mmCIF file of C-alpha atoms in Angstrom:
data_model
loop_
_atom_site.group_PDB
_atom_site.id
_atom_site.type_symbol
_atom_site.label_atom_id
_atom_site.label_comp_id
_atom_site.label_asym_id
_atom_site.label_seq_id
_atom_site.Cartn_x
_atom_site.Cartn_y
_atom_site.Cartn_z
ATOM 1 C CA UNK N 2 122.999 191.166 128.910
ATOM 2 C CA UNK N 3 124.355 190.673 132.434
ATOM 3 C CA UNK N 4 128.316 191.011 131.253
ATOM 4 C CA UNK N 5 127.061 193.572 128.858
ATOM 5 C CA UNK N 6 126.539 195.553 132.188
ATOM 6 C CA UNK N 7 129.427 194.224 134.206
ATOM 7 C CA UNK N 8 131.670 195.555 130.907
ATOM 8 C CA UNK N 9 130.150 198.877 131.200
ATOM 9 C CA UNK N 10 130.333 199.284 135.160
ATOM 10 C CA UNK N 11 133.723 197.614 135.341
ATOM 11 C CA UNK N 12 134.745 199.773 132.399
ATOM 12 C CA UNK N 13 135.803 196.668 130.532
ATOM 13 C CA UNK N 14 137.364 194.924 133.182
ATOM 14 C CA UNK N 15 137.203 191.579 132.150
ATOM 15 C CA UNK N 16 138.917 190.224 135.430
ATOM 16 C CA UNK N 17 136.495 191.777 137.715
ATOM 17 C CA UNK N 18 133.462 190.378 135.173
ATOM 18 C CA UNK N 19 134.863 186.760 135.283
ATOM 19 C CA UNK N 20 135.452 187.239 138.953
ATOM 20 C CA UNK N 21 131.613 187.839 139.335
ATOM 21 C CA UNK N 22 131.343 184.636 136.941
ATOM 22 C CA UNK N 23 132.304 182.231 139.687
ATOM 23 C CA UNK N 24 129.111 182.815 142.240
ATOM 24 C CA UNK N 25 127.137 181.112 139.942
ATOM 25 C CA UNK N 26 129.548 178.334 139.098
ATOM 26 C CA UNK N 27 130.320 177.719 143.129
ATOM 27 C CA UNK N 28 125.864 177.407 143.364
ATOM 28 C CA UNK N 29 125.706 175.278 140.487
ATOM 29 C CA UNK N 30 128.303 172.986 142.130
ATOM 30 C CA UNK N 31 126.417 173.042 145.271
ATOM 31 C CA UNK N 32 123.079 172.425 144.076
ATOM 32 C CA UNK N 33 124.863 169.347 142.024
ATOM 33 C CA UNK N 34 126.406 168.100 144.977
ATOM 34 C CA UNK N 35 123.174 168.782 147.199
ATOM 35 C CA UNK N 36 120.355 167.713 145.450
ATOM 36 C CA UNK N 37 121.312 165.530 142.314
ATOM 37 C CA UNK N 38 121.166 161.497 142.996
ATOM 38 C CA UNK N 39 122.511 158.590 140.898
ATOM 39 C CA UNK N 40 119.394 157.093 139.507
ATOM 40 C CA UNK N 41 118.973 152.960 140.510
ATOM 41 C CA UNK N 42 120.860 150.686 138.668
ATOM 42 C CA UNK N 43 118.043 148.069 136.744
ATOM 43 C CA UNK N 44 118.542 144.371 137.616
ATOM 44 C CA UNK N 45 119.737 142.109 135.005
ATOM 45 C CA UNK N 46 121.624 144.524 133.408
ATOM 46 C CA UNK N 47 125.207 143.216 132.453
ATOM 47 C CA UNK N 48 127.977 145.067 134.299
ATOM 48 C CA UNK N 49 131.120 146.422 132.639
ATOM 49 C CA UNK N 50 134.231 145.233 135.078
ATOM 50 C CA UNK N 51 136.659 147.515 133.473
ATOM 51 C CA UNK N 52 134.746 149.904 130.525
ATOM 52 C CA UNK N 53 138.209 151.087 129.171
ATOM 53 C CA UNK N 54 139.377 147.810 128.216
ATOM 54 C CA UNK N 55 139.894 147.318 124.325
ATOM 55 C CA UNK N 56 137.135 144.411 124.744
ATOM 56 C CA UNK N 57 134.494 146.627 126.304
ATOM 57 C CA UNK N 58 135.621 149.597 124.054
ATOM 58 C CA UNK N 59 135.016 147.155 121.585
ATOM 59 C CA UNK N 60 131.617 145.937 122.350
ATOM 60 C CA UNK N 61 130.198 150.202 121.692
ATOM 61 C CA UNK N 62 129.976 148.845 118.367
ATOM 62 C CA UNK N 63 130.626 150.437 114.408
ATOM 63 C CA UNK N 64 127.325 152.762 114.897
ATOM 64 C CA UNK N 65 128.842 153.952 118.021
ATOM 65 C CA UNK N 66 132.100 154.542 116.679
ATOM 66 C CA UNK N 67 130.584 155.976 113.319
ATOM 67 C CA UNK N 68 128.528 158.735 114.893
ATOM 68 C CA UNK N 69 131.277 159.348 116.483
ATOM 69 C CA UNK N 70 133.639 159.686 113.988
ATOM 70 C CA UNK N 71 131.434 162.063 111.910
ATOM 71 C CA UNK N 72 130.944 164.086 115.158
ATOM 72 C CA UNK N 73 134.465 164.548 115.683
ATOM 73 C CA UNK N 74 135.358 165.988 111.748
ATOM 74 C CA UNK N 75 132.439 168.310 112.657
ATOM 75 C CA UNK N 76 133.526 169.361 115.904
ATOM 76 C CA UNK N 77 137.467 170.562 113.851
ATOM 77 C CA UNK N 78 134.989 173.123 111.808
ATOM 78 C CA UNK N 79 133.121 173.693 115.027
ATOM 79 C CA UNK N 80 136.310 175.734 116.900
ATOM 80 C CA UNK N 81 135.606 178.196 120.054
ATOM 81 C CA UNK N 82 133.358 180.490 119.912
ATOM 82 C CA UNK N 83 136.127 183.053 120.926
ATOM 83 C CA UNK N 84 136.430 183.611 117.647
ATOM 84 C CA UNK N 85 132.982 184.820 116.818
ATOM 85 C CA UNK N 86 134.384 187.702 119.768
ATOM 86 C CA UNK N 87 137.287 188.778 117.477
ATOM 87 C CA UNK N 88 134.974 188.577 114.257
ATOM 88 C CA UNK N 89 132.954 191.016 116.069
ATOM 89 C CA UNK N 90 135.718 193.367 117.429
ATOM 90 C CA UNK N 91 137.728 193.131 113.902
ATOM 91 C CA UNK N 92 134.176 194.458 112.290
ATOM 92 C CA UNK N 93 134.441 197.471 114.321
ATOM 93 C CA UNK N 94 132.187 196.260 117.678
ATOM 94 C CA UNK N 95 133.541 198.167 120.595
ATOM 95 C CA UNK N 96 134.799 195.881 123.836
ATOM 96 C CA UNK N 97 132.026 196.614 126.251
ATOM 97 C CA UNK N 98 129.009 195.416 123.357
ATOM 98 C CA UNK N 99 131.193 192.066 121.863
ATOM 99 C CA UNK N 100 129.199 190.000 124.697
ATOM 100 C CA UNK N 101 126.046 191.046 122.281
ATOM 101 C CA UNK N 102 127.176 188.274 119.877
ATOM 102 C CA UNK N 103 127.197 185.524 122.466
ATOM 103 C CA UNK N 104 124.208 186.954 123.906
ATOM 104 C CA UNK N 105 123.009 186.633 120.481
ATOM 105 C CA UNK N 106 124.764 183.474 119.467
ATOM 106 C CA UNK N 107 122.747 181.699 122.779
ATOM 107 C CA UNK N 108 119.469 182.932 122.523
ATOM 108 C CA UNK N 109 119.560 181.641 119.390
ATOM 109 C CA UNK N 110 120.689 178.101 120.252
ATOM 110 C CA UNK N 111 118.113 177.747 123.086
ATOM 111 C CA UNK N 112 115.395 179.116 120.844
ATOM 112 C CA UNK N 113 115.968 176.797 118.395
ATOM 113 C CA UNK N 114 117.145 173.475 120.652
ATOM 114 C CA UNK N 115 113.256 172.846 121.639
ATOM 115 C CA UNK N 116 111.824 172.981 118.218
ATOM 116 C CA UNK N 117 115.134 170.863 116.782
ATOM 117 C CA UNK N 118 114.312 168.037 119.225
ATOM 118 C CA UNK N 119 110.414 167.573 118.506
ATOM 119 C CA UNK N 120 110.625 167.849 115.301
ATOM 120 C CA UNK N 121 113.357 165.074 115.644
ATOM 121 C CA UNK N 122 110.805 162.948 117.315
ATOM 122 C CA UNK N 123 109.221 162.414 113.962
ATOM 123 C CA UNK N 124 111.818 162.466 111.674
ATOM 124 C CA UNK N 125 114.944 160.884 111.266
ATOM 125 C CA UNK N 126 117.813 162.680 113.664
ATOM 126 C CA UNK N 127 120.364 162.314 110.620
ATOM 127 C CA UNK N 128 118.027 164.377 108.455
ATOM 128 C CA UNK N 129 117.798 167.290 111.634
ATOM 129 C CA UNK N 130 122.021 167.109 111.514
ATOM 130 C CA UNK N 131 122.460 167.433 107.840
ATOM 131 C CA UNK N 132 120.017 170.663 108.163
ATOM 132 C CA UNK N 133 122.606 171.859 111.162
ATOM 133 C CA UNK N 134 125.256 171.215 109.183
ATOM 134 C CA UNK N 135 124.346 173.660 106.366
ATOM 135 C CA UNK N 136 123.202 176.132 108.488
ATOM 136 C CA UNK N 137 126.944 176.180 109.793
ATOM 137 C CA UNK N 138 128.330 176.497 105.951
ATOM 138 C CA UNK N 139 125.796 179.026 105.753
ATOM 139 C CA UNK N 140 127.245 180.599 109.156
ATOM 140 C CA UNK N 141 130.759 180.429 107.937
ATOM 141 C CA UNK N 142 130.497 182.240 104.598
ATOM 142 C CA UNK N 143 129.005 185.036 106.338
ATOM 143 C CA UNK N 144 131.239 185.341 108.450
ATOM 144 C CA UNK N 145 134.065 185.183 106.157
ATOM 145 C CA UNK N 146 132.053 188.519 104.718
ATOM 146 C CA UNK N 147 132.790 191.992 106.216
ATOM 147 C CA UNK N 148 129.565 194.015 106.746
ATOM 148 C CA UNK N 149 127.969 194.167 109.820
ATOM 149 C CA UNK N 150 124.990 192.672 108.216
ATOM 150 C CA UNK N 151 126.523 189.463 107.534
ATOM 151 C CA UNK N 152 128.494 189.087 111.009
ATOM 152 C CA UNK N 153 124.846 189.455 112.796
ATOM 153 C CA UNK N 154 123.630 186.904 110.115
ATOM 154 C CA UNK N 155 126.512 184.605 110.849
ATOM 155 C CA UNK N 156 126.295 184.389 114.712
ATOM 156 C CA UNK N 157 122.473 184.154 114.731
ATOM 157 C CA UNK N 158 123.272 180.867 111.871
ATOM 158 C CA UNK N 159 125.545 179.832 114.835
ATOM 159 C CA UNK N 160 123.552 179.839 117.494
ATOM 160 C CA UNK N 161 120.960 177.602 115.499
ATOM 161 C CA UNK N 162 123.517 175.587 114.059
ATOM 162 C CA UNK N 163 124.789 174.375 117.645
ATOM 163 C CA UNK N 164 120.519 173.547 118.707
ATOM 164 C CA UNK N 165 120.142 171.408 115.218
ATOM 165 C CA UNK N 166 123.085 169.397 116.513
ATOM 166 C CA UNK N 167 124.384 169.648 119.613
ATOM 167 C CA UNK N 168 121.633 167.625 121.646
ATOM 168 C CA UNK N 169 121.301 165.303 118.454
ATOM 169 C CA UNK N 170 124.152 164.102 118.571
ATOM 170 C CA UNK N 171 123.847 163.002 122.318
ATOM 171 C CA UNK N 172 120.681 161.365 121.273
ATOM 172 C CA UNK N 173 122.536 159.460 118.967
ATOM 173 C CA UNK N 174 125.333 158.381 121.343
ATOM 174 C CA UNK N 175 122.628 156.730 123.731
ATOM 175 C CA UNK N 176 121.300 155.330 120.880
ATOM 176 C CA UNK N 177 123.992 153.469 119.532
ATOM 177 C CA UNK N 178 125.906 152.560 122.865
ATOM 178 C CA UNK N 179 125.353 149.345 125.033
ATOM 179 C CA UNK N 180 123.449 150.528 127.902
ATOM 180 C CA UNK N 181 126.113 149.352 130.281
ATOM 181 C CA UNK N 182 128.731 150.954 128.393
ATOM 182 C CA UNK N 183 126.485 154.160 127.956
ATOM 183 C CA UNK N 184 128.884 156.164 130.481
ATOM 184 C CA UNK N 185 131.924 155.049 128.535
ATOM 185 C CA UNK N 186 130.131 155.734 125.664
ATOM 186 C CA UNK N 187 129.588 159.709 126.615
ATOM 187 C CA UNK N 188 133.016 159.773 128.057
ATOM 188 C CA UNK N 189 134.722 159.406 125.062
ATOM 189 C CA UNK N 190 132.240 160.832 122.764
ATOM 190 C CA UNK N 191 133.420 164.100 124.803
ATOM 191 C CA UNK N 192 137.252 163.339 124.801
ATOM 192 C CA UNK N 193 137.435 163.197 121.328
ATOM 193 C CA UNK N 194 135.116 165.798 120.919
ATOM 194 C CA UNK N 195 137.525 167.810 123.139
ATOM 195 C CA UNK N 196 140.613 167.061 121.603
ATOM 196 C CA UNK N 197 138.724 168.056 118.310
ATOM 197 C CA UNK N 198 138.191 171.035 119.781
ATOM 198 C CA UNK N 199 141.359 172.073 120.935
ATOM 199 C CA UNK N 200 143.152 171.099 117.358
ATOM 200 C CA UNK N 201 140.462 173.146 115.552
ATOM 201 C CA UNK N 202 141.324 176.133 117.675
ATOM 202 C CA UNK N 203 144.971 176.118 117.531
ATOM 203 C CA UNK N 204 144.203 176.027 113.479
ATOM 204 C CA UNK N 205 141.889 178.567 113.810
ATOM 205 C CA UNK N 206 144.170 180.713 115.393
ATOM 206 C CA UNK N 207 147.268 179.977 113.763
ATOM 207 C CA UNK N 208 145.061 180.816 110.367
ATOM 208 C CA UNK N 209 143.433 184.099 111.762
ATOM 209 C CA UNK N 210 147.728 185.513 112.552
ATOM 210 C CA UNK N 211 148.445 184.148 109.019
ATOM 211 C CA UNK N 212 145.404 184.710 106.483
ATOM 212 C CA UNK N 213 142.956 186.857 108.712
ATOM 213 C CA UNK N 214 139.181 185.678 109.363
ATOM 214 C CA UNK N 215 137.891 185.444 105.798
ATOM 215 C CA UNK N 216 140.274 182.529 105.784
ATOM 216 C CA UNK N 217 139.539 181.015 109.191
ATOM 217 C CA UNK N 218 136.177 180.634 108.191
ATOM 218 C CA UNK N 219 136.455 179.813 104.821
ATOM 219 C CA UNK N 220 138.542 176.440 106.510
ATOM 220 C CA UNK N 221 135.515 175.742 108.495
ATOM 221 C CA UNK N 222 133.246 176.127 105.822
ATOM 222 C CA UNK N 223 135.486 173.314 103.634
ATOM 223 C CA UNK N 224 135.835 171.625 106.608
ATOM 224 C CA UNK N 225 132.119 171.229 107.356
ATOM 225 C CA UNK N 226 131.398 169.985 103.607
ATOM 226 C CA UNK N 227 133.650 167.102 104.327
ATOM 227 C CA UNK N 228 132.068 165.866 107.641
ATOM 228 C CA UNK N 229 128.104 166.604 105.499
ATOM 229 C CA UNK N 230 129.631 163.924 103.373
ATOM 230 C CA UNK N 231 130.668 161.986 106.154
ATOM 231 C CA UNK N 232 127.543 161.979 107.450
ATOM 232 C CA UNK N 233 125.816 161.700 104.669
ATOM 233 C CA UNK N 234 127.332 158.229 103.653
ATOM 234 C CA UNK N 235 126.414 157.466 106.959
ATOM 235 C CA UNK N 236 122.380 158.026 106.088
ATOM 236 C CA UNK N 237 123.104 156.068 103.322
ATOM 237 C CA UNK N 238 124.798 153.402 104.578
ATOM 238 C CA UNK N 239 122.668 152.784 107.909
ATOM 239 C CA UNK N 240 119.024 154.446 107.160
ATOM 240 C CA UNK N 241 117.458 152.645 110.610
ATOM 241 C CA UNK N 242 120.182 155.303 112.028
ATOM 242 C CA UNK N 243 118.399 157.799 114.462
ATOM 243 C CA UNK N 244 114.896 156.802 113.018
ATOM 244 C CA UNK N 245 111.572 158.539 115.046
ATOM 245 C CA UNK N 246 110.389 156.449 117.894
ATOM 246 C CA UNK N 247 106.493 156.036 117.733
ATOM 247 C CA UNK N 248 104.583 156.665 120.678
ATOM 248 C CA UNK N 249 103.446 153.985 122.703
ATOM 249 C CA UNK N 250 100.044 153.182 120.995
ATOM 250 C CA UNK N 251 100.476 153.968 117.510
#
């Protein structure tokens, strides 16, 4: 709502918006840097000398690296959000409202991240990612449709997608990482992730020049069936995977 106003005071200066962008980033830094500590180390724990060594990269284990892997094939479907922008603008949004899809896109995602993660407290995590992962098929096929009716359907399908999975996935990582290797673990978990990212975008975009958006996300759709697959062998094959904690007491 806030760059919803800066567009329509700046007239659609987006320099002058991002510009405003950084205060927030330089407090966020500060407050991290001010008040954030490293929590205590716990004694006994085995220490990794070097973590990026193939015999420590080794020890994360085949869970690790299978979560991973799944995560990865989903994050090529998953490519930046940008492009929900130039869906909106090629359906006919003008410049200054676009920010109304990520504005919609978010509230989504943090409506929907609380309710993801309790119910994920009782049931298997797998079972919460395979219902993410259909609601981003569901996402992309509506976007692939013109009408404005299916672009608000798509981003809102978005949004949820991204709090059925994105936090999920992170459970899983400290899940299935060595504790002492828990750091590493998230370190590349996000490296590959990012690479992912990058490569999905550059097909994304080099699609949307060539076919147009229908196409774009029609590829993400396809590409998201493969890694529900993926991940669905992977519920097969390990079903202790991501499996409710009970409370203490029960």
């Amino acid at each position: 709502a806030l760059a919803i106003l800066l567009m329509w005071l700046s007239r659609d200066n987006f320099r002058a918006v991002f510009w405003f962008a950084v205060v927030p980033a330089v407090l966020s830094v500060l407050v991290l840097t001010a008040f954030v500590r490293e929590p205590a180390r716990h004694e006994g724990r085995r220490r990794a000398t070097n973590p990026l060594s193939p015999r420590e990269i080794r020890r994360l284990g085949v869970a690790y690296w299978s979560v991973t892997a799944v995560a990865t094939l989903f994050t090529l479907a998953r490519f930046s959000e940008a492009f929900l922008l130039l869906r909106a603008q090629s359906a006919g949004l003008s410049v200054a409202l676009v920010p109304l899809v990520l504005v919609a896109m978010n509230v989504a995602y943090a409506l929907s991240s609380y309710p993801a993660g309790a119910i994920a407290d009782r049931m298997n995590k797998i079972d919460i990612l395979i219902a993410g992962f259909v609601m981003l098929i569901a996402a992309d096929v509506l976007l692939a449709i013109d009408g404005g009716w299916a672009l608000a359907a798509g981003v809102v399908l978005w949004g949820l997608h991204m709090g059925f999975t994105q936090g999920l996935f992170a459970s899983l990582v400290a899940e299935t990482a060595p504790a002492e290797l828990r750091g590493t673990g998230f370190g590349v978990f996000n490296m590959l992730g990012g690479v992912a990212l990058v490569l999905a975008s550059l097909m994304a975009g080099e699609l949307w020049d060539r076919a147009g958006p229908a196409a774009t996300f029609g590829v993400g759709a396809a590409i998201t069936l493969a890694s529900l697959g993926a991940l669905l062998t992977l519920r097969l094959r390990r079903p202790g995977l991501g499996a409710a904690v009970a409370p203490p007491g029960q």
